[in-house]
Amino acid sequence: MKKSLIGILAALTAGSSAFAADLYQPDPPAYIEAPEIQITESNGWYLRGDIGYAYNKSRGAEFYQGPFTAGLTDFRSTKLKGGFMGGVGVGYQINNHFRTDLTFDYMAKSNFRGSTFGSCGVAGNCVSTDLSSLRAYTLMANAYVDLATFGRFTPYVGAGIGGSYVKWANLRNTSCDASDPSSCDPTFTHGGKGGWRFAYALMAGASIDVTCNLKADVGYRFRQIGKGDMFGYDSVGGGPGRDKGFYSHEVRLGGRYVFGGCDTAQYMPPAEIPIQPSVYK
């Protein structure tokens, strides 16, 4: 009987221990917050520089055929070749999506070739060959919208307005008999003209973060320059002439140095949370 009671007590004691073990749950691990990155608005001054190539398209030209001709006559054909270009500028990043700058660009020598049709000294029906070139200096105020940022890439669109100083070289004009190209007038020279004209531009491209201060820029620009004086009178009174303006498709590669660009992202350390000591039971 005594042995039976001892066995029952042992069984109850073991069951109670097992039940207590089932009720015990270990403490969860201490919660540690992930580091927090606080992004602030990007703003500040920057300097920029660009190089590229402009594919030019003449919009035509017109001239006075002689001293006794009252009206203007259109060139029969005009062709303006492309030219290399470069530019510098200063700008301000207003926020993460909007910036403005003021730029000065120089377009190198672009050759012009045209022709006219009319009477000349050797025949009543003559075709001329007209050769010249131009250079352009453009001052423009621009605004851009940075659309979004994908890793290191930020696509943008923009527009600009300003003026271009177009300087034409002397134009050399040779007129020949349309039916006999070997029969020609002497070559006459017209003095080239220069002047400021209205200009505007549309841009699209992408900025690439090289460092927090330095951004590469790959872009396209469409620029149109208005009409203006092209050449003056020659020695026998022919001329003057005007061009009707031209436009350019430009491929550009450049860079921007942003002052204070490394301060746009700040690391905020997480608040310290004491780690609870482990409890052993």
mmCIF file of C-alpha atoms in Angstrom:
data_model
loop_
_atom_site.group_PDB
_atom_site.id
_atom_site.type_symbol
_atom_site.label_atom_id
_atom_site.label_comp_id
_atom_site.label_asym_id
_atom_site.label_seq_id
_atom_site.Cartn_x
_atom_site.Cartn_y
_atom_site.Cartn_z
ATOM 1 C CA MET A 1 0.000 0.000 0.000
ATOM 2 C CA LYS A 2 2.837 2.333 0.955
ATOM 3 C CA LYS A 3 4.629 1.571 -2.330
ATOM 4 C CA SER A 4 1.463 2.350 -4.247
ATOM 5 C CA LEU A 5 1.140 5.791 -2.589
ATOM 6 C CA ILE A 6 4.793 6.587 -3.281
ATOM 7 C CA GLY A 7 4.334 5.709 -6.985
ATOM 8 C CA ILE A 8 1.256 7.912 -7.295
ATOM 9 C CA LEU A 9 3.054 10.887 -5.694
ATOM 10 C CA ALA A 10 6.031 10.445 -8.036
ATOM 11 C CA ALA A 11 3.730 10.383 -11.054
ATOM 12 C CA LEU A 12 1.932 13.560 -9.950
ATOM 13 C CA THR A 13 5.239 15.343 -9.328
ATOM 14 C CA ALA A 14 6.519 14.459 -12.808
ATOM 15 C CA GLY A 15 3.270 15.608 -14.437
ATOM 16 C CA SER A 16 3.377 18.934 -12.606
ATOM 17 C CA SER A 17 6.955 19.539 -13.790
ATOM 18 C CA ALA A 18 6.023 18.735 -17.371
ATOM 19 C CA PHE A 19 2.995 21.029 -17.206
ATOM 20 C CA ALA A 20 5.125 23.872 -15.806
ATOM 21 C CA ALA A 21 7.633 23.372 -18.614
ATOM 22 C CA ASP A 22 4.816 23.595 -21.159
ATOM 23 C CA LEU A 23 3.649 26.902 -19.661
ATOM 24 C CA TYR A 24 7.122 28.520 -19.770
ATOM 25 C CA GLN A 25 7.794 30.676 -22.859
ATOM 26 C CA PRO A 26 11.294 32.168 -23.396
ATOM 27 C CA ASP A 27 11.568 35.957 -23.621
ATOM 28 C CA PRO A 28 11.547 37.293 -27.227
ATOM 29 C CA PRO A 29 14.836 38.759 -28.510
ATOM 30 C CA ALA A 30 15.335 42.463 -27.982
ATOM 31 C CA TYR A 31 13.927 44.601 -30.877
ATOM 32 C CA ILE A 32 16.555 46.644 -32.719
ATOM 33 C CA GLU A 33 15.411 49.314 -35.218
ATOM 34 C CA ALA A 34 16.972 49.386 -38.689
ATOM 35 C CA PRO A 35 19.089 52.481 -39.465
ATOM 36 C CA GLU A 36 17.008 55.391 -40.697
ATOM 37 C CA ILE A 37 18.028 57.470 -43.744
ATOM 38 C CA GLN A 38 16.495 60.928 -43.839
ATOM 39 C CA ILE A 39 16.441 62.476 -47.335
ATOM 40 C CA THR A 40 16.384 66.256 -47.460
ATOM 41 C CA GLU A 41 15.623 68.568 -50.354
ATOM 42 C CA SER A 42 18.571 68.974 -52.729
ATOM 43 C CA ASN A 43 19.436 72.608 -53.429
ATOM 44 C CA GLY A 44 22.418 74.826 -54.113
ATOM 45 C CA TRP A 45 24.574 76.409 -56.800
ATOM 46 C CA TYR A 46 26.346 74.472 -59.533
ATOM 47 C CA LEU A 47 28.752 75.019 -62.404
ATOM 48 C CA ARG A 48 28.375 73.215 -65.718
ATOM 49 C CA GLY A 49 30.314 72.577 -68.905
ATOM 50 C CA ASP A 50 29.269 70.915 -72.181
ATOM 51 C CA ILE A 51 30.706 69.816 -75.489
ATOM 52 C CA GLY A 52 28.847 68.434 -78.483
ATOM 53 C CA TYR A 53 28.051 68.534 -82.171
ATOM 54 C CA ALA A 54 25.272 70.484 -83.893
ATOM 55 C CA TYR A 55 23.580 69.143 -87.030
ATOM 56 C CA ASN A 56 22.351 72.336 -88.679
ATOM 57 C CA LYS A 57 19.534 72.930 -91.134
ATOM 58 C CA SER A 58 19.147 76.214 -93.019
ATOM 59 C CA ARG A 59 15.633 77.654 -93.312
ATOM 60 C CA GLY A 60 16.570 79.485 -96.524
ATOM 61 C CA ALA A 61 17.937 82.847 -97.637
ATOM 62 C CA GLU A 62 16.927 85.776 -99.825
ATOM 63 C CA PHE A 63 18.763 88.566 -101.619
ATOM 64 C CA TYR A 64 18.425 91.620 -103.845
ATOM 65 C CA GLN A 65 19.573 90.458 -107.270
ATOM 66 C CA GLY A 66 20.969 93.812 -108.378
ATOM 67 C CA PRO A 67 20.859 97.556 -107.777
ATOM 68 C CA PHE A 68 17.812 98.013 -110.058
ATOM 69 C CA THR A 69 15.758 95.168 -108.552
ATOM 70 C CA ALA A 70 13.239 96.322 -106.003
ATOM 71 C CA GLY A 71 12.114 92.981 -104.550
ATOM 72 C CA LEU A 72 13.813 90.164 -102.719
ATOM 73 C CA THR A 73 14.547 86.873 -104.482
ATOM 74 C CA ASP A 74 14.863 83.543 -102.689
ATOM 75 C CA PHE A 75 17.978 81.441 -102.975
ATOM 76 C CA ARG A 76 17.375 78.425 -105.151
ATOM 77 C CA SER A 77 19.058 76.144 -102.573
ATOM 78 C CA THR A 78 20.774 76.543 -99.205
ATOM 79 C CA LYS A 79 22.780 74.037 -97.192
ATOM 80 C CA LEU A 80 24.383 74.618 -93.810
ATOM 81 C CA LYS A 81 26.765 72.001 -92.478
ATOM 82 C CA GLY A 82 27.191 70.984 -88.855
ATOM 83 C CA GLY A 83 29.730 72.282 -86.384
ATOM 84 C CA PHE A 84 31.301 71.422 -83.050
ATOM 85 C CA MET A 85 30.154 73.344 -80.017
ATOM 86 C CA GLY A 86 31.016 73.946 -76.380
ATOM 87 C CA GLY A 87 29.531 75.842 -73.499
ATOM 88 C CA VAL A 88 29.718 76.837 -69.837
ATOM 89 C CA GLY A 89 27.119 77.925 -67.345
ATOM 90 C CA VAL A 90 26.101 78.583 -63.756
ATOM 91 C CA GLY A 91 22.877 77.352 -62.218
ATOM 92 C CA TYR A 92 20.858 76.755 -59.066
ATOM 93 C CA GLN A 93 19.163 73.529 -57.938
ATOM 94 C CA ILE A 94 15.918 74.772 -56.373
ATOM 95 C CA ASN A 95 14.728 71.378 -55.094
ATOM 96 C CA ASN A 96 14.850 67.694 -56.050
ATOM 97 C CA HIS A 97 12.768 68.291 -59.182
ATOM 98 C CA PHE A 98 13.468 71.795 -60.447
ATOM 99 C CA ARG A 99 16.640 73.693 -61.454
ATOM 100 C CA THR A 100 17.600 76.664 -63.605
ATOM 101 C CA ASP A 101 20.814 77.907 -65.194
ATOM 102 C CA LEU A 102 22.320 80.575 -67.427
ATOM 103 C CA THR A 103 24.541 79.232 -70.227
ATOM 104 C CA PHE A 104 26.892 80.629 -72.859
ATOM 105 C CA ASP A 105 27.564 78.440 -75.938
ATOM 106 C CA TYR A 106 29.901 78.771 -78.879
ATOM 107 C CA MET A 107 29.267 76.972 -82.170
ATOM 108 C CA ALA A 108 32.376 76.672 -84.338
ATOM 109 C CA LYS A 109 32.607 77.339 -88.060
ATOM 110 C CA SER A 110 29.710 75.873 -90.075
ATOM 111 C CA ASN A 111 30.088 76.008 -93.844
ATOM 112 C CA PHE A 112 27.307 77.343 -96.072
ATOM 113 C CA ARG A 113 26.679 76.537 -99.733
ATOM 114 C CA GLY A 114 23.850 78.029 -101.773
ATOM 115 C CA SER A 115 22.799 78.797 -105.309
ATOM 116 C CA THR A 116 20.627 81.344 -107.104
ATOM 117 C CA PHE A 117 19.082 81.576 -110.547
ATOM 118 C CA GLY A 118 18.872 84.668 -112.741
ATOM 119 C CA SER A 119 20.702 86.799 -115.287
ATOM 120 C CA CYS A 120 24.430 87.489 -115.096
ATOM 121 C CA GLY A 121 27.149 89.113 -117.234
ATOM 122 C CA VAL A 122 27.689 86.128 -119.559
ATOM 123 C CA ALA A 123 24.080 85.002 -120.141
ATOM 124 C CA GLY A 124 20.460 85.677 -119.430
ATOM 125 C CA ASN A 125 20.008 82.383 -117.551
ATOM 126 C CA CYS A 126 22.727 81.795 -114.974
ATOM 127 C CA VAL A 127 23.178 79.628 -111.914
ATOM 128 C CA SER A 128 25.382 80.895 -109.092
ATOM 129 C CA THR A 129 27.471 79.123 -106.490
ATOM 130 C CA ASP A 130 27.557 80.989 -103.170
ATOM 131 C CA LEU A 131 30.024 79.968 -100.455
ATOM 132 C CA SER A 132 30.308 81.274 -96.914
ATOM 133 C CA SER A 133 30.336 80.142 -93.280
ATOM 134 C CA LEU A 134 29.013 81.252 -89.925
ATOM 135 C CA ARG A 135 29.795 81.102 -86.226
ATOM 136 C CA ALA A 136 27.239 81.536 -83.434
ATOM 137 C CA TYR A 137 27.475 82.697 -79.791
ATOM 138 C CA THR A 138 24.383 81.974 -77.706
ATOM 139 C CA LEU A 139 23.370 83.297 -74.281
ATOM 140 C CA MET A 140 20.351 81.480 -72.861
ATOM 141 C CA ALA A 141 18.313 81.165 -69.653
ATOM 142 C CA ASN A 142 17.108 77.610 -69.066
ATOM 143 C CA ALA A 143 14.775 75.705 -66.743
ATOM 144 C CA TYR A 144 14.660 71.936 -66.189
ATOM 145 C CA VAL A 145 12.362 69.409 -64.534
ATOM 146 C CA ASP A 146 14.116 66.359 -63.061
ATOM 147 C CA LEU A 147 11.438 63.711 -63.507
ATOM 148 C CA ALA A 148 12.528 60.930 -61.131
ATOM 149 C CA THR A 149 15.661 59.180 -59.873
ATOM 150 C CA PHE A 150 16.392 55.543 -60.700
ATOM 151 C CA GLY A 151 19.547 54.548 -58.873
ATOM 152 C CA ARG A 152 22.204 56.906 -60.237
ATOM 153 C CA PHE A 153 20.115 58.068 -63.240
ATOM 154 C CA THR A 154 17.788 61.084 -63.305
ATOM 155 C CA PRO A 155 15.991 61.810 -66.609
ATOM 156 C CA TYR A 156 14.974 65.403 -67.277
ATOM 157 C CA VAL A 157 13.285 67.739 -69.757
ATOM 158 C CA GLY A 158 13.891 71.452 -70.171
ATOM 159 C CA ALA A 159 13.476 74.611 -72.213
ATOM 160 C CA GLY A 160 15.479 77.774 -72.769
ATOM 161 C CA ILE A 161 15.091 81.245 -74.237
ATOM 162 C CA GLY A 162 17.671 83.872 -75.148
ATOM 163 C CA GLY A 163 19.659 85.325 -78.022
ATOM 164 C CA SER A 164 22.387 84.314 -80.477
ATOM 165 C CA TYR A 165 25.006 86.500 -82.071
ATOM 166 C CA VAL A 166 25.487 85.081 -85.591
ATOM 167 C CA LYS A 167 28.596 86.166 -87.485
ATOM 168 C CA TRP A 168 28.735 85.434 -91.215
ATOM 169 C CA ALA A 169 32.036 85.302 -93.100
ATOM 170 C CA ASN A 170 32.353 86.958 -96.518
ATOM 171 C CA LEU A 171 30.215 85.348 -99.220
ATOM 172 C CA ARG A 172 31.915 84.446 -102.521
ATOM 173 C CA ASN A 173 29.514 84.455 -105.463
ATOM 174 C CA THR A 174 30.276 82.942 -108.905
ATOM 175 C CA SER A 175 27.594 82.950 -111.634
ATOM 176 C CA CYS A 176 27.864 80.736 -114.741
ATOM 177 C CA ASP A 177 25.786 80.164 -117.852
ATOM 178 C CA ALA A 178 23.189 77.507 -117.048
ATOM 179 C CA SER A 179 23.754 75.846 -120.451
ATOM 180 C CA ASP A 180 27.560 76.200 -120.368
ATOM 181 C CA PRO A 181 29.042 75.932 -116.837
ATOM 182 C CA SER A 182 32.490 76.831 -118.180
ATOM 183 C CA SER A 183 31.279 80.335 -119.114
ATOM 184 C CA CYS A 184 31.243 82.304 -115.851
ATOM 185 C CA ASP A 185 31.342 85.792 -114.445
ATOM 186 C CA PRO A 186 34.260 86.780 -112.208
ATOM 187 C CA THR A 187 33.840 85.793 -108.554
ATOM 188 C CA PHE A 188 32.404 88.632 -106.487
ATOM 189 C CA THR A 189 32.791 88.989 -102.727
ATOM 190 C CA HIS A 190 30.088 90.263 -100.394
ATOM 191 C CA GLY A 191 31.073 91.380 -96.919
ATOM 192 C CA GLY A 192 29.636 89.157 -94.179
ATOM 193 C CA LYS A 193 27.218 90.568 -91.611
ATOM 194 C CA GLY A 194 26.669 89.857 -87.919
ATOM 195 C CA GLY A 195 24.047 90.577 -85.310
ATOM 196 C CA TRP A 196 21.971 89.347 -82.381
ATOM 197 C CA ARG A 197 18.876 87.230 -83.017
ATOM 198 C CA PHE A 198 16.143 85.596 -80.965
ATOM 199 C CA ALA A 199 16.780 81.956 -80.019
ATOM 200 C CA TYR A 200 14.999 79.229 -78.068
ATOM 201 C CA ALA A 201 15.742 75.606 -77.198
ATOM 202 C CA LEU A 202 14.095 72.385 -75.997
ATOM 203 C CA MET A 203 16.130 69.778 -74.121
ATOM 204 C CA ALA A 204 15.891 66.185 -72.889
ATOM 205 C CA GLY A 205 18.443 63.879 -71.340
ATOM 206 C CA ALA A 206 19.656 62.211 -68.165
ATOM 207 C CA SER A 207 21.973 63.107 -65.292
ATOM 208 C CA ILE A 208 24.262 60.399 -63.910
ATOM 209 C CA ASP A 209 25.614 60.607 -60.350
ATOM 210 C CA VAL A 210 29.387 60.109 -60.513
ATOM 211 C CA THR A 211 29.936 61.332 -56.951
ATOM 212 C CA CYS A 212 27.727 63.296 -54.569
ATOM 213 C CA ASN A 213 29.186 66.521 -56.016
ATOM 214 C CA LEU A 214 29.753 65.581 -59.660
ATOM 215 C CA LYS A 215 27.055 64.675 -62.179
ATOM 216 C CA ALA A 216 27.567 63.639 -65.781
ATOM 217 C CA ASP A 217 24.994 64.841 -68.298
ATOM 218 C CA VAL A 218 24.056 63.180 -71.581
ATOM 219 C CA GLY A 219 21.438 65.031 -73.589
ATOM 220 C CA TYR A 220 19.793 66.247 -76.779
ATOM 221 C CA ARG A 221 18.917 69.855 -77.577
ATOM 222 C CA PHE A 222 16.806 71.335 -80.344
ATOM 223 C CA ARG A 223 17.733 74.982 -80.913
ATOM 224 C CA GLN A 224 16.223 77.459 -83.351
ATOM 225 C CA ILE A 225 17.824 80.798 -84.223
ATOM 226 C CA GLY A 226 15.866 83.544 -85.976
ATOM 227 C CA LYS A 227 16.520 85.358 -89.236
ATOM 228 C CA GLY A 228 18.931 88.229 -89.793
ATOM 229 C CA ASP A 229 21.411 89.976 -92.084
ATOM 230 C CA MET A 230 23.756 87.678 -93.999
ATOM 231 C CA PHE A 231 25.878 89.748 -96.439
ATOM 232 C CA GLY A 232 26.169 93.226 -97.922
ATOM 233 C CA TYR A 233 26.717 94.699 -101.402
ATOM 234 C CA ASP A 234 29.445 93.503 -103.732
ATOM 235 C CA SER A 235 31.704 95.754 -105.838
ATOM 236 C CA VAL A 236 29.116 96.163 -108.626
ATOM 237 C CA GLY A 237 26.111 96.722 -106.413
ATOM 238 C CA GLY A 238 24.725 93.174 -106.090
ATOM 239 C CA GLY A 239 23.045 92.319 -102.800
ATOM 240 C CA PRO A 240 22.506 92.607 -99.927
ATOM 241 C CA GLY A 241 21.084 89.354 -98.537
ATOM 242 C CA ARG A 242 19.404 87.903 -95.458
ATOM 243 C CA ASP A 243 19.122 84.396 -94.141
ATOM 244 C CA LYS A 244 15.824 83.102 -92.776
ATOM 245 C CA GLY A 245 17.399 81.533 -89.716
ATOM 246 C CA PHE A 246 18.374 77.965 -88.993
ATOM 247 C CA TYR A 247 17.827 75.222 -86.448
ATOM 248 C CA SER A 248 20.107 72.629 -84.903
ATOM 249 C CA HIS A 249 19.813 69.102 -83.568
ATOM 250 C CA GLU A 250 22.546 68.884 -80.943
ATOM 251 C CA VAL A 251 24.077 65.869 -79.210
ATOM 252 C CA ARG A 252 25.696 67.019 -75.958
ATOM 253 C CA LEU A 253 27.923 65.539 -73.255
ATOM 254 C CA GLY A 254 28.700 67.505 -70.130
ATOM 255 C CA GLY A 255 29.086 67.647 -66.398
ATOM 256 C CA ARG A 256 27.820 69.613 -63.401
ATOM 257 C CA TYR A 257 29.672 70.298 -60.158
ATOM 258 C CA VAL A 258 27.178 70.847 -57.339
ATOM 259 C CA PHE A 259 28.358 72.843 -54.318
ATOM 260 C CA GLY A 260 27.193 71.119 -51.124
ATOM 261 C CA GLY A 261 25.835 68.128 -53.019
ATOM 262 C CA CYS A 262 27.186 65.714 -50.388
ATOM 263 C CA ASP A 263 24.872 67.192 -47.745
ATOM 264 C CA THR A 264 21.629 66.112 -49.394
ATOM 265 C CA ALA A 265 21.454 62.697 -47.648
ATOM 266 C CA GLN A 266 21.994 62.500 -43.880
ATOM 267 C CA TYR A 267 22.383 59.387 -41.705
ATOM 268 C CA MET A 268 20.299 59.436 -38.513
ATOM 269 C CA PRO A 269 21.442 56.789 -35.969
ATOM 270 C CA PRO A 270 18.616 54.819 -34.303
ATOM 271 C CA ALA A 271 17.695 55.504 -30.698
ATOM 272 C CA GLU A 272 19.518 53.331 -28.216
ATOM 273 C CA ILE A 273 17.336 50.545 -26.750
ATOM 274 C CA PRO A 274 18.677 48.640 -23.762
ATOM 275 C CA ILE A 275 18.924 44.898 -24.343
ATOM 276 C CA GLN A 276 17.047 42.919 -21.686
ATOM 277 C CA PRO A 277 19.162 40.310 -19.862
ATOM 278 C CA SER A 278 18.263 36.698 -20.519
ATOM 279 C CA VAL A 279 16.272 34.924 -17.825
ATOM 280 C CA TYR A 280 17.031 31.278 -17.147
ATOM 281 C CA LYS A 281 14.511 29.098 -15.305
#
